[in-house]
Coordinates of C-alpha atoms in Angstrom, one line a residue:
Chain A
M593 CA -268.2 -133.6 75.0
T594 CA -269.2 -135.1 71.7
T595 CA -266.8 -135.5 68.8
C596 CA -268.0 -134.2 65.4
S597 CA -269.3 -136.6 62.8
E598 CA -267.6 -137.2 59.4
L599 CA -270.2 -135.0 57.7
D600 CA -269.8 -132.1 60.0
Q601 CA -266.1 -132.2 59.7
S602 CA -266.1 -132.2 55.9
K603 CA -268.5 -129.2 55.7
F604 CA -266.3 -127.5 58.3
N605 CA -263.2 -128.0 56.2
S606 CA -264.7 -126.8 53.0
T607 CA -265.3 -123.3 54.6
L608 CA -261.8 -123.2 56.2
N609 CA -258.9 -124.1 53.9
L610 CA -255.8 -124.1 56.0
E611 CA -253.4 -123.5 53.1
Q612 CA -255.4 -120.5 52.1
L613 CA -255.4 -119.1 55.6
L614 CA -251.7 -119.5 55.8
D615 CA -251.3 -117.9 52.4
T616 CA -253.4 -114.9 53.5
M617 CA -251.2 -114.5 56.6
H618 CA -248.0 -114.9 54.6
Q619 CA -249.0 -112.2 52.2
A620 CA -250.0 -109.8 55.0
I621 CA -246.8 -110.4 56.9
N622 CA -244.7 -110.0 53.8
K623 CA -246.3 -106.6 53.2
K624 CA -245.5 -105.7 56.8
L625 CA -241.9 -106.7 56.4
Q626 CA -241.4 -104.4 53.5
S627 CA -241.3 -101.4 55.8
L628 CA -238.9 -103.2 58.2
N629 CA -235.3 -104.3 58.2
K630 CA -235.6 -108.1 58.0
D631 CA -232.7 -108.6 60.4
D632 CA -234.6 -106.7 63.1
V633 CA -237.6 -109.0 62.9
V634 CA -238.2 -111.9 65.3
M635 CA -241.0 -114.3 64.8
I636 CA -242.4 -116.0 67.9
G637 CA -245.1 -118.7 68.0
I638 CA -247.2 -119.3 71.0
H639 CA -247.0 -122.9 72.2
T640 CA -248.4 -125.2 70.7
G641 CA -250.8 -124.3 67.9
G642 CA -249.3 -120.9 67.3
F643 CA -245.8 -122.4 67.1
W644 CA -247.0 -124.8 64.4
V645 CA -248.4 -122.0 62.4
A646 CA -245.3 -119.9 62.9
E647 CA -243.1 -122.9 61.6
K648 CA -245.1 -122.9 58.4
L649 CA -244.8 -119.2 57.9
Y650 CA -241.2 -118.9 59.0
K651 CA -240.0 -121.2 56.2
K652 CA -241.6 -119.1 53.6
L653 CA -240.5 -115.7 54.9
G654 CA -236.7 -116.0 54.9
L655 CA -236.2 -114.3 58.2
T656 CA -232.6 -114.3 59.6
S657 CA -233.4 -114.6 63.4
P658 CA -234.2 -118.1 64.6
L659 CA -237.9 -118.8 65.3
G660 CA -238.9 -118.4 68.9
S661 CA -241.5 -120.3 70.9
L662 CA -243.4 -119.0 73.8
N663 CA -245.0 -121.1 76.5
I664 CA -247.3 -118.8 78.5
S665 CA -248.1 -121.4 81.3
F666 CA -246.3 -119.4 83.9
Y667 CA -248.2 -116.2 82.9
R668 CA -251.7 -117.5 82.7
D669 CA -254.4 -115.7 84.8
D670 CA -256.1 -118.9 85.8
F671 CA -253.1 -120.6 87.5
T672 CA -254.8 -120.6 90.9
K673 CA -257.9 -122.1 89.3
I674 CA -256.5 -124.9 87.1
G675 CA -253.0 -125.3 88.5
L676 CA -249.9 -126.1 86.5
H677 CA -249.7 -128.7 83.8
P678 CA -246.9 -131.1 84.8
E679 CA -245.3 -131.0 81.4
V680 CA -244.8 -127.4 80.5
K681 CA -242.2 -127.0 77.7
P682 CA -239.8 -124.1 78.3
S683 CA -240.1 -120.9 76.3
Q684 CA -237.3 -120.4 73.8
L685 CA -236.4 -117.0 72.6
P686 CA -233.1 -117.7 71.0
T687 CA -232.2 -114.0 70.3
D688 CA -232.0 -110.8 72.2
I689 CA -235.4 -109.2 71.6
N690 CA -234.5 -105.7 72.7
D691 CA -235.4 -103.2 69.9
K692 CA -236.6 -106.0 67.7
H693 CA -239.9 -106.0 65.7
I694 CA -241.8 -109.1 66.9
I695 CA -244.3 -111.0 64.8
L696 CA -246.3 -112.9 67.4
I697 CA -248.3 -115.8 66.0
D698 CA -251.2 -117.7 67.5
D699 CA -253.7 -120.2 66.1
V700 CA -257.1 -119.0 67.4
L701 CA -257.7 -115.6 68.9
F702 CA -260.7 -115.7 71.3
T703 CA -260.8 -114.1 74.8
G704 CA -257.5 -112.3 74.4
R705 CA -256.1 -113.8 77.6
T706 CA -253.4 -115.9 76.0
V707 CA -252.1 -112.8 74.2
R708 CA -252.2 -110.8 77.4
A709 CA -250.0 -113.5 79.0
A710 CA -247.7 -113.7 76.0
L711 CA -247.1 -109.9 76.0
N712 CA -246.3 -110.0 79.7
E713 CA -243.8 -112.8 79.1
I714 CA -242.2 -111.1 76.1
F715 CA -241.6 -108.0 78.2
D716 CA -239.8 -110.0 80.8
Y717 CA -237.3 -110.9 78.1
G718 CA -236.7 -107.4 77.0
R719 CA -238.2 -104.3 75.3
P720 CA -239.1 -104.9 71.7
A721 CA -239.5 -102.0 69.3
S722 CA -243.0 -103.3 68.3
V723 CA -245.2 -106.4 68.5
T724 CA -247.5 -107.4 65.6
L725 CA -250.1 -110.0 66.4
A726 CA -250.9 -112.4 63.5
V727 CA -253.5 -115.2 64.0
L728 CA -254.9 -118.0 61.8
L729 CA -258.5 -117.5 63.0
D730 CA -260.2 -114.7 64.9
R731 CA -263.4 -116.0 66.5
G732 CA -264.3 -112.7 68.2
E733 CA -265.9 -112.5 71.7
R734 CA -262.9 -110.8 73.3
E735 CA -262.8 -110.3 77.1
L736 CA -259.8 -107.9 76.9
P737 CA -259.0 -104.9 74.7
I738 CA -256.7 -106.9 72.3
Y739 CA -256.9 -107.1 68.5
A740 CA -254.9 -108.9 65.8
D741 CA -253.1 -106.9 63.1
I742 CA -253.1 -109.9 60.7
I743 CA -255.9 -112.4 60.5
G744 CA -256.2 -115.5 58.3
Q745 CA -260.0 -115.4 58.6
K746 CA -262.7 -114.2 61.0
I747 CA -265.2 -116.8 62.0
T748 CA -268.3 -116.9 64.2
L749 CA -269.0 -120.0 66.4
K750 CA -272.1 -120.8 68.3
A751 CA -272.0 -120.8 72.1
G752 CA -270.2 -124.0 73.3
Q753 CA -268.6 -124.7 69.9
Q754 CA -264.9 -125.1 69.9
I755 CA -262.3 -124.9 67.1
K756 CA -258.8 -126.3 67.5
L757 CA -255.7 -126.6 65.4
C758 CA -254.2 -130.2 65.6
G759 CA -250.8 -131.1 64.5
P760 CA -248.0 -130.8 63.9
D761 CA -248.0 -133.3 61.0
P762 CA -250.4 -132.9 59.3
L763 CA -251.8 -129.6 60.5
K764 CA -255.6 -129.5 60.5
L765 CA -258.4 -127.5 62.0
V766 CA -261.0 -129.5 63.9
Q767 CA -264.1 -128.8 65.9
N768 CA -263.9 -129.9 69.5
K769 CA -260.9 -132.0 70.5
C770 CA -258.0 -133.4 68.5
Chain B
M945 CA -244.9 -144.2 111.9
I946 CA -246.7 -141.3 110.3
A947 CA -248.8 -142.0 107.3
N948 CA -247.3 -140.7 104.1
N949 CA -250.5 -139.8 102.4
I950 CA -250.5 -136.6 104.3
Q951 CA -248.3 -135.4 101.4
L952 CA -251.2 -135.7 98.8
D953 CA -254.6 -134.0 98.8
E954 CA -257.9 -135.9 98.2
Q955 CA -257.3 -135.7 94.4
G956 CA -253.8 -137.1 94.7
R957 CA -252.0 -133.9 94.1
L958 CA -248.9 -132.8 95.9
K959 CA -249.9 -130.9 99.0
H960 CA -246.9 -131.1 101.3
F961 CA -243.4 -132.3 100.4
L962 CA -242.0 -134.0 103.5
S963 CA -240.1 -137.1 102.4
I964 CA -239.5 -139.2 99.3
E965 CA -241.1 -142.2 100.9
G966 CA -244.7 -142.8 99.9
F967 CA -244.3 -141.4 96.4
K968 CA -244.6 -143.5 93.3
R969 CA -242.2 -143.2 90.3
Q970 CA -244.7 -141.0 88.4
H971 CA -244.9 -138.5 91.2
L972 CA -241.2 -138.0 91.1
V973 CA -241.0 -137.9 87.3
N974 CA -243.7 -135.2 87.4
I975 CA -241.6 -133.1 89.7
L976 CA -238.5 -133.5 87.5
D977 CA -240.5 -132.7 84.4
A978 CA -242.1 -129.6 86.1
A979 CA -238.6 -128.4 87.0
E980 CA -237.3 -128.4 83.4
P981 CA -238.9 -125.1 82.2
F982 CA -238.0 -123.4 85.5
A983 CA -234.4 -124.1 84.8
N984 CA -234.7 -121.5 81.9
V985 CA -236.2 -118.6 83.9
H986 CA -232.8 -117.1 84.7
E987 CA -232.3 -116.5 80.9
Q988 CA -235.0 -113.9 81.0
A989 CA -234.0 -110.3 81.5
V990 CA -236.5 -110.1 84.3
K991 CA -235.6 -113.3 86.2
K992 CA -239.2 -113.9 87.5
V993 CA -242.4 -115.5 86.5
P994 CA -245.7 -114.3 88.1
L995 CA -247.0 -117.7 89.2
L996 CA -247.1 -117.2 92.9
R997 CA -247.8 -113.5 93.0
G998 CA -249.6 -112.7 96.2
K999 CA -248.5 -115.8 98.1
T1000 CA -246.5 -115.5 101.3
I1001 CA -243.8 -118.1 102.0
V1002 CA -242.1 -118.5 105.3
N1003 CA -238.6 -119.8 105.7
L1004 CA -238.5 -121.5 109.2
F1005 CA -235.0 -122.6 109.7
F1006 CA -234.2 -124.0 113.2
E1007 CA -230.8 -125.1 112.0
A1008 CA -228.0 -123.4 110.1
S1009 CA -228.2 -123.4 106.3
T1010 CA -226.9 -121.2 103.6
R1011 CA -227.4 -123.0 100.3
T1012 CA -230.8 -124.5 101.1
R1013 CA -232.3 -121.4 102.7
T1014 CA -231.0 -119.0 99.9
T1015 CA -232.1 -121.3 97.1
F1016 CA -235.6 -121.7 98.6
E1017 CA -235.7 -117.9 99.0
L1018 CA -234.6 -117.3 95.4
A1019 CA -237.0 -120.0 94.1
A1020 CA -239.9 -118.2 95.9
K1021 CA -238.8 -114.8 94.6
R1022 CA -238.4 -116.0 91.1
L1023 CA -242.0 -117.2 91.3
S1024 CA -243.0 -113.7 92.5
A1025 CA -244.0 -114.8 96.0
D1026 CA -243.2 -112.8 99.1
V1027 CA -240.7 -114.4 101.5
L1028 CA -240.3 -114.1 105.2
N1029 CA -237.1 -115.4 106.8
I1030 CA -237.7 -116.1 110.5
N1031 CA -234.5 -116.1 112.5
I1032 CA -235.3 -118.6 115.2
N1033 CA -232.4 -117.6 117.4
T1034 CA -233.8 -114.1 117.8
S1035 CA -237.5 -115.0 117.6
A1036 CA -240.0 -115.4 120.4
T1037 CA -239.2 -119.2 120.5
S1038 CA -236.1 -118.2 122.5
K1039 CA -238.5 -116.4 124.9
G1040 CA -240.3 -119.8 125.5
E1041 CA -243.0 -119.7 122.9
S1042 CA -243.9 -123.2 121.7
L1043 CA -243.4 -124.3 118.1
L1044 CA -247.1 -124.7 117.5
D1045 CA -248.0 -121.3 119.1
M1046 CA -245.5 -119.7 116.7
L1047 CA -247.1 -121.5 113.8
H1048 CA -250.6 -120.4 114.7
N1049 CA -249.3 -116.8 114.9
L1050 CA -247.8 -117.1 111.4
E1051 CA -251.1 -118.5 110.2
A1052 CA -252.9 -115.6 111.6
M1053 CA -250.7 -113.4 109.4
H1054 CA -252.1 -115.3 106.4
C1055 CA -249.0 -117.1 105.2
D1056 CA -249.4 -119.8 102.5
M1057 CA -246.3 -122.0 102.9
F1058 CA -243.8 -123.0 105.5
I1059 CA -240.3 -124.2 104.5
V1060 CA -239.0 -126.1 107.6
R1061 CA -235.6 -127.1 108.6
H1062 CA -235.1 -128.7 112.0
N1063 CA -232.6 -130.8 113.8
Q1064 CA -235.3 -133.2 115.0
S1065 CA -236.4 -135.9 112.7
G1066 CA -240.2 -135.6 112.0
A1067 CA -240.4 -131.9 112.7
A1068 CA -241.9 -131.0 109.3
H1069 CA -244.4 -133.9 109.5
L1070 CA -245.5 -132.6 112.9
I1071 CA -246.0 -129.1 111.5
A1072 CA -247.8 -130.4 108.5
Q1073 CA -250.3 -132.2 110.7
H1074 CA -251.1 -129.1 112.7
V1075 CA -251.4 -126.4 110.0
S1076 CA -254.6 -125.1 108.5
P1077 CA -255.8 -127.0 105.4
H1078 CA -254.7 -124.3 102.9
I1079 CA -251.1 -124.2 104.1
S1080 CA -248.4 -126.3 102.4
V1081 CA -245.3 -127.5 104.3
I1082 CA -242.0 -128.4 102.6
N1083 CA -239.3 -130.2 104.5
A1084 CA -235.9 -128.5 104.0
G1085 CA -234.2 -131.2 106.2
D1086 CA -235.2 -132.8 109.4
G1087 CA -232.6 -134.4 111.7
C1088 CA -231.1 -137.5 110.1
H1089 CA -234.4 -138.4 108.4
S1090 CA -235.1 -136.7 105.1
H1091 CA -234.2 -133.9 102.8
P1092 CA -236.5 -134.5 99.8
T1093 CA -235.8 -131.4 97.7
Q1094 CA -232.1 -132.1 97.9
A1095 CA -232.7 -135.6 96.7
M1096 CA -234.9 -134.3 93.8
L1097 CA -232.3 -131.7 92.7
D1098 CA -229.8 -134.5 92.7
M1099 CA -232.1 -136.7 90.5
F1100 CA -232.6 -133.7 88.2
T1101 CA -228.9 -133.3 87.9
I1102 CA -228.3 -137.0 87.2
R1103 CA -231.1 -137.1 84.6
R1104 CA -229.6 -134.1 82.8
H1105 CA -226.3 -136.0 82.4
K1106 CA -227.4 -139.6 82.1
K1107 CA -230.9 -139.5 80.7
E1108 CA -232.1 -142.9 81.8
F1109 CA -232.0 -144.0 85.4
A1110 CA -232.5 -147.7 84.8
D1111 CA -228.9 -148.8 83.9
L1112 CA -227.0 -146.6 86.3
K1113 CA -224.6 -147.6 89.1
V1114 CA -224.7 -145.0 91.8
V1115 CA -222.2 -144.9 94.6
I1116 CA -222.9 -142.9 97.8
V1117 CA -219.8 -142.4 99.9
G1118 CA -219.2 -141.4 103.5
D1119 CA -221.3 -140.5 106.5
I1120 CA -224.5 -142.4 105.6
L1121 CA -225.4 -142.7 109.3
H1122 CA -226.1 -139.0 109.9
S1123 CA -227.1 -138.1 106.3
R1124 CA -230.7 -137.3 105.7
V1125 CA -229.6 -136.5 102.1
A1126 CA -228.4 -140.1 101.6
R1127 CA -231.7 -141.5 102.9
S1128 CA -233.7 -139.4 100.6
Q1129 CA -231.4 -140.1 97.7
I1130 CA -231.6 -143.9 98.2
H1131 CA -235.4 -143.7 98.2
A1132 CA -235.5 -141.5 95.2
L1133 CA -232.9 -143.6 93.2
T1134 CA -234.7 -146.9 93.9
T1135 CA -238.1 -145.4 93.2
L1136 CA -236.9 -144.1 89.9
G1137 CA -235.6 -147.6 89.0
V1138 CA -231.8 -147.3 89.3
S1139 CA -230.4 -150.8 89.0
E1140 CA -227.7 -150.6 91.6
V1141 CA -227.2 -148.2 94.5
R1142 CA -224.0 -148.8 96.5
V1143 CA -223.3 -147.2 99.9
V1144 CA -219.7 -147.0 101.1
G1145 CA -218.2 -145.9 104.4
P1146 CA -216.6 -147.1 107.6
K1147 CA -218.7 -149.6 109.6
T1148 CA -219.3 -146.9 112.3
L1149 CA -221.0 -144.6 109.7
I1150 CA -223.2 -147.1 107.9
P1151 CA -226.6 -147.6 109.6
K1152 CA -227.5 -151.2 110.5
Q1153 CA -229.9 -153.0 108.2
I1154 CA -229.6 -150.4 105.5
E1155 CA -229.6 -153.3 103.0
S1156 CA -233.4 -153.4 103.6
L1157 CA -233.6 -150.2 101.5
G1158 CA -232.3 -152.1 98.5
V1159 CA -228.7 -150.9 98.5
H1160 CA -225.4 -152.8 98.5
V1161 CA -223.0 -152.0 101.3
F1162 CA -219.3 -151.7 100.8
H1163 CA -216.5 -150.8 103.2
D1164 CA -213.8 -150.5 100.5
L1165 CA -214.2 -147.4 98.4
Q1166 CA -212.0 -148.6 95.5
E1167 CA -214.0 -151.8 95.2
A1168 CA -217.3 -149.8 95.2
L1169 CA -216.1 -147.3 92.6
I1170 CA -215.5 -149.9 89.9
G1171 CA -217.9 -149.1 86.9
A1172 CA -219.8 -146.3 88.7
D1173 CA -221.8 -143.8 86.6
V1174 CA -222.5 -141.4 89.5
V1175 CA -220.4 -140.8 92.6
I1176 CA -222.0 -138.9 95.4
M1177 CA -219.7 -137.7 98.2
L1178 CA -221.2 -136.8 101.6
R1179 CA -219.9 -134.4 104.2
L1180 CA -218.7 -135.8 107.5
Q1181 CA -221.3 -134.4 109.9
K1182 CA -219.1 -133.8 112.9
E1183 CA -221.8 -131.6 114.5
R1184 CA -224.0 -134.7 114.8
M1185 CA -221.4 -137.2 115.9
Q1186 CA -221.5 -138.4 119.4
G1187 CA -218.5 -140.5 120.6
A1188 CA -215.5 -141.7 118.7
L1189 CA -216.7 -142.8 115.3
L1190 CA -213.5 -142.0 113.4
P1191 CA -209.8 -142.4 114.2
S1192 CA -208.9 -139.1 112.4
E1193 CA -209.7 -136.9 109.4
N1194 CA -206.4 -137.9 107.8
E1195 CA -207.2 -141.5 108.2
Y1196 CA -210.7 -141.0 106.8
Y1197 CA -209.3 -139.1 103.7
H1198 CA -206.8 -141.9 103.1
L1199 CA -209.6 -144.5 103.1
Y1200 CA -212.7 -142.8 101.9
G1201 CA -211.6 -139.4 100.4
L1202 CA -212.2 -139.2 96.7
T1203 CA -208.9 -138.7 94.9
E1204 CA -208.1 -138.6 91.1
Q1205 CA -206.5 -141.9 91.4
K1206 CA -209.5 -143.6 92.9
L1207 CA -211.9 -141.8 90.6
K1208 CA -210.2 -143.5 87.6
L1209 CA -211.9 -146.8 88.8
A1210 CA -215.3 -145.3 87.9
K1211 CA -216.5 -145.0 84.3
P1212 CA -214.6 -142.3 82.3
D1213 CA -217.9 -140.3 82.0
A1214 CA -218.8 -140.7 85.7
I1215 CA -220.1 -137.5 87.4
V1216 CA -219.1 -136.5 90.9
M1217 CA -221.7 -134.9 93.1
H1218 CA -221.8 -133.4 96.6
P1219 CA -224.7 -131.8 98.4
G1220 CA -222.4 -129.3 100.1
P1221 CA -220.9 -127.8 102.0
I1222 CA -217.7 -129.6 100.9
N1223 CA -214.7 -130.2 103.1
R1224 CA -211.7 -130.2 100.8
G1225 CA -209.1 -132.7 101.8
V1226 CA -211.5 -134.5 104.1
E1227 CA -214.0 -136.3 101.8
I1228 CA -212.9 -134.9 98.4
A1229 CA -209.7 -133.7 96.8
S1230 CA -209.8 -130.1 95.6
S1231 CA -208.7 -131.2 92.1
I1232 CA -211.9 -133.3 91.8
A1233 CA -214.3 -130.8 93.4
D1234 CA -213.1 -128.2 90.8
G1235 CA -212.5 -130.8 88.0
P1236 CA -214.3 -131.6 84.8
Q1237 CA -216.3 -134.5 86.3
S1238 CA -217.7 -132.4 89.1
V1239 CA -221.3 -131.2 88.8
I1240 CA -221.4 -129.7 92.4
L1241 CA -222.2 -126.2 91.3
E1242 CA -224.8 -127.4 88.8
Q1243 CA -226.5 -129.1 91.7
V1244 CA -226.8 -125.7 93.4
T1245 CA -228.3 -124.1 90.3
N1246 CA -230.7 -127.0 89.7
G1247 CA -231.9 -126.6 93.3
I1248 CA -233.6 -123.4 92.4
A1249 CA -235.6 -125.0 89.5
I1250 CA -236.6 -128.1 91.6
R1251 CA -237.8 -125.8 94.5
M1252 CA -239.7 -123.7 92.1
A1253 CA -241.4 -126.8 90.7
V1254 CA -242.3 -128.1 94.2
M1255 CA -243.6 -124.7 95.4
S1256 CA -245.7 -124.1 92.3
Q1257 CA -247.1 -127.7 92.3
T1258 CA -248.1 -127.5 96.0
L1259 CA -249.5 -123.9 95.9
G1260 CA -250.9 -124.2 92.4
R1261 CA -253.6 -126.8 93.4
S1262 CA -257.0 -125.5 92.4
H1263 CA -259.5 -125.1 95.1
E1264 CA -262.4 -125.1 92.7
L1265 CA -263.2 -127.3 89.7
P1266 CA -262.1 -125.9 86.3
K1267 CA -264.8 -124.5 84.0
S1268 CA -264.7 -126.3 80.7
S1269 CA -266.9 -123.9 78.8
R1270 CA -264.4 -121.3 77.9
D1271 CA -260.7 -122.0 77.2
N1272 CA -258.0 -119.6 77.8
A1273 CA -257.5 -118.6 74.2

């Protein structure tokens, strides 16, 4: 796989401003929170990119429940194909999620398989009142009937193109690999 | 001597887990790392993850066991596998069926993994050599030879308390001669780079030439305990003893039983371990087994996580090359 050249990367970054995307998400989540009791809201980021995005948003939103992180490795549908990564970090949902409104955060929504796995894992921890999916980027091409409620930006990529969030410090969007 | 590479597949991934020998440090660290997230699964309301859904795991126990068999069963169930417990005493083996015939019958039922405990050393190796290529075999204790998942859960417990292996002084006390646990622990500790492993016991219960494994031999418990970080007590395996190896249990407790007074010779933050079942007042005082330095019950809990890690690593090997075009996003 080729890494992108300097020129490509700068053109790429000019169309996708990370701060702006986070701001768009922040505003939409804030609007969502107005109809909810903040104490009943739990934010969960999907490991690893989704968690980094969630960390940024969590600081701005003033939520009372601790931020959760979800590692979906044990719930992936391709375990028998690709096996288990030896360094899976454990999921941490620090509060009881029963009857809570969950804001589930991921970096890039693509096939929908990660979100399917995340939902299954969440329901093994309890029965939330609702789950709202918020993503930084939605690149379409779903393979499952899953959609995001809150989207930083929709993008279209050519076949074989990849987009990835690298971080955590600094966070940046890159084509191909970090 | 059976080659150890039988434990790895062509791509160097864990296929069978039969003994610690033959593994490099990184293999063992991988298993310990893989066990970490499994240690949290019991915090879920549904204490299960779907990793091994649709896999069938057979517990083949030719020798009595409570802790090991139940923790293997729990580990398999928490991975969503189906578990068969074969009771050997009432199985067709008691009608004269050979071991390999029984295995081939279980294979015909499309099982994916055999967990084997046997009183003969090498039994799990033998089975691993004769099963179909897709089947994994895990040794749950064979004779006086090896008990690798016990050793790994002990390493996991030590790492959770002591972080680094390198500077540790670890003392293993008691019936080393009959202990497959001690043999596996010694291999694991030295592979992980522990600086000093001491074995202590009466001359009749220390195997000859055990120094060749890189351990220091002591016959005086008090001397061995000085400065210890980890004290591992072993059960006197009376069921395996032939002939008069010990004068009496009282005498043994007096010389090699761990009491509060003797434990004071170890470091103040030393942990006390025991693979179980414990014999109170034979190798360990009740006040220590139940005391603040004891991690004996933690070992049991950690056994589930380690066995989940080994099962998912062996059964999770891919049989096709991953497609790189489309990530799971």
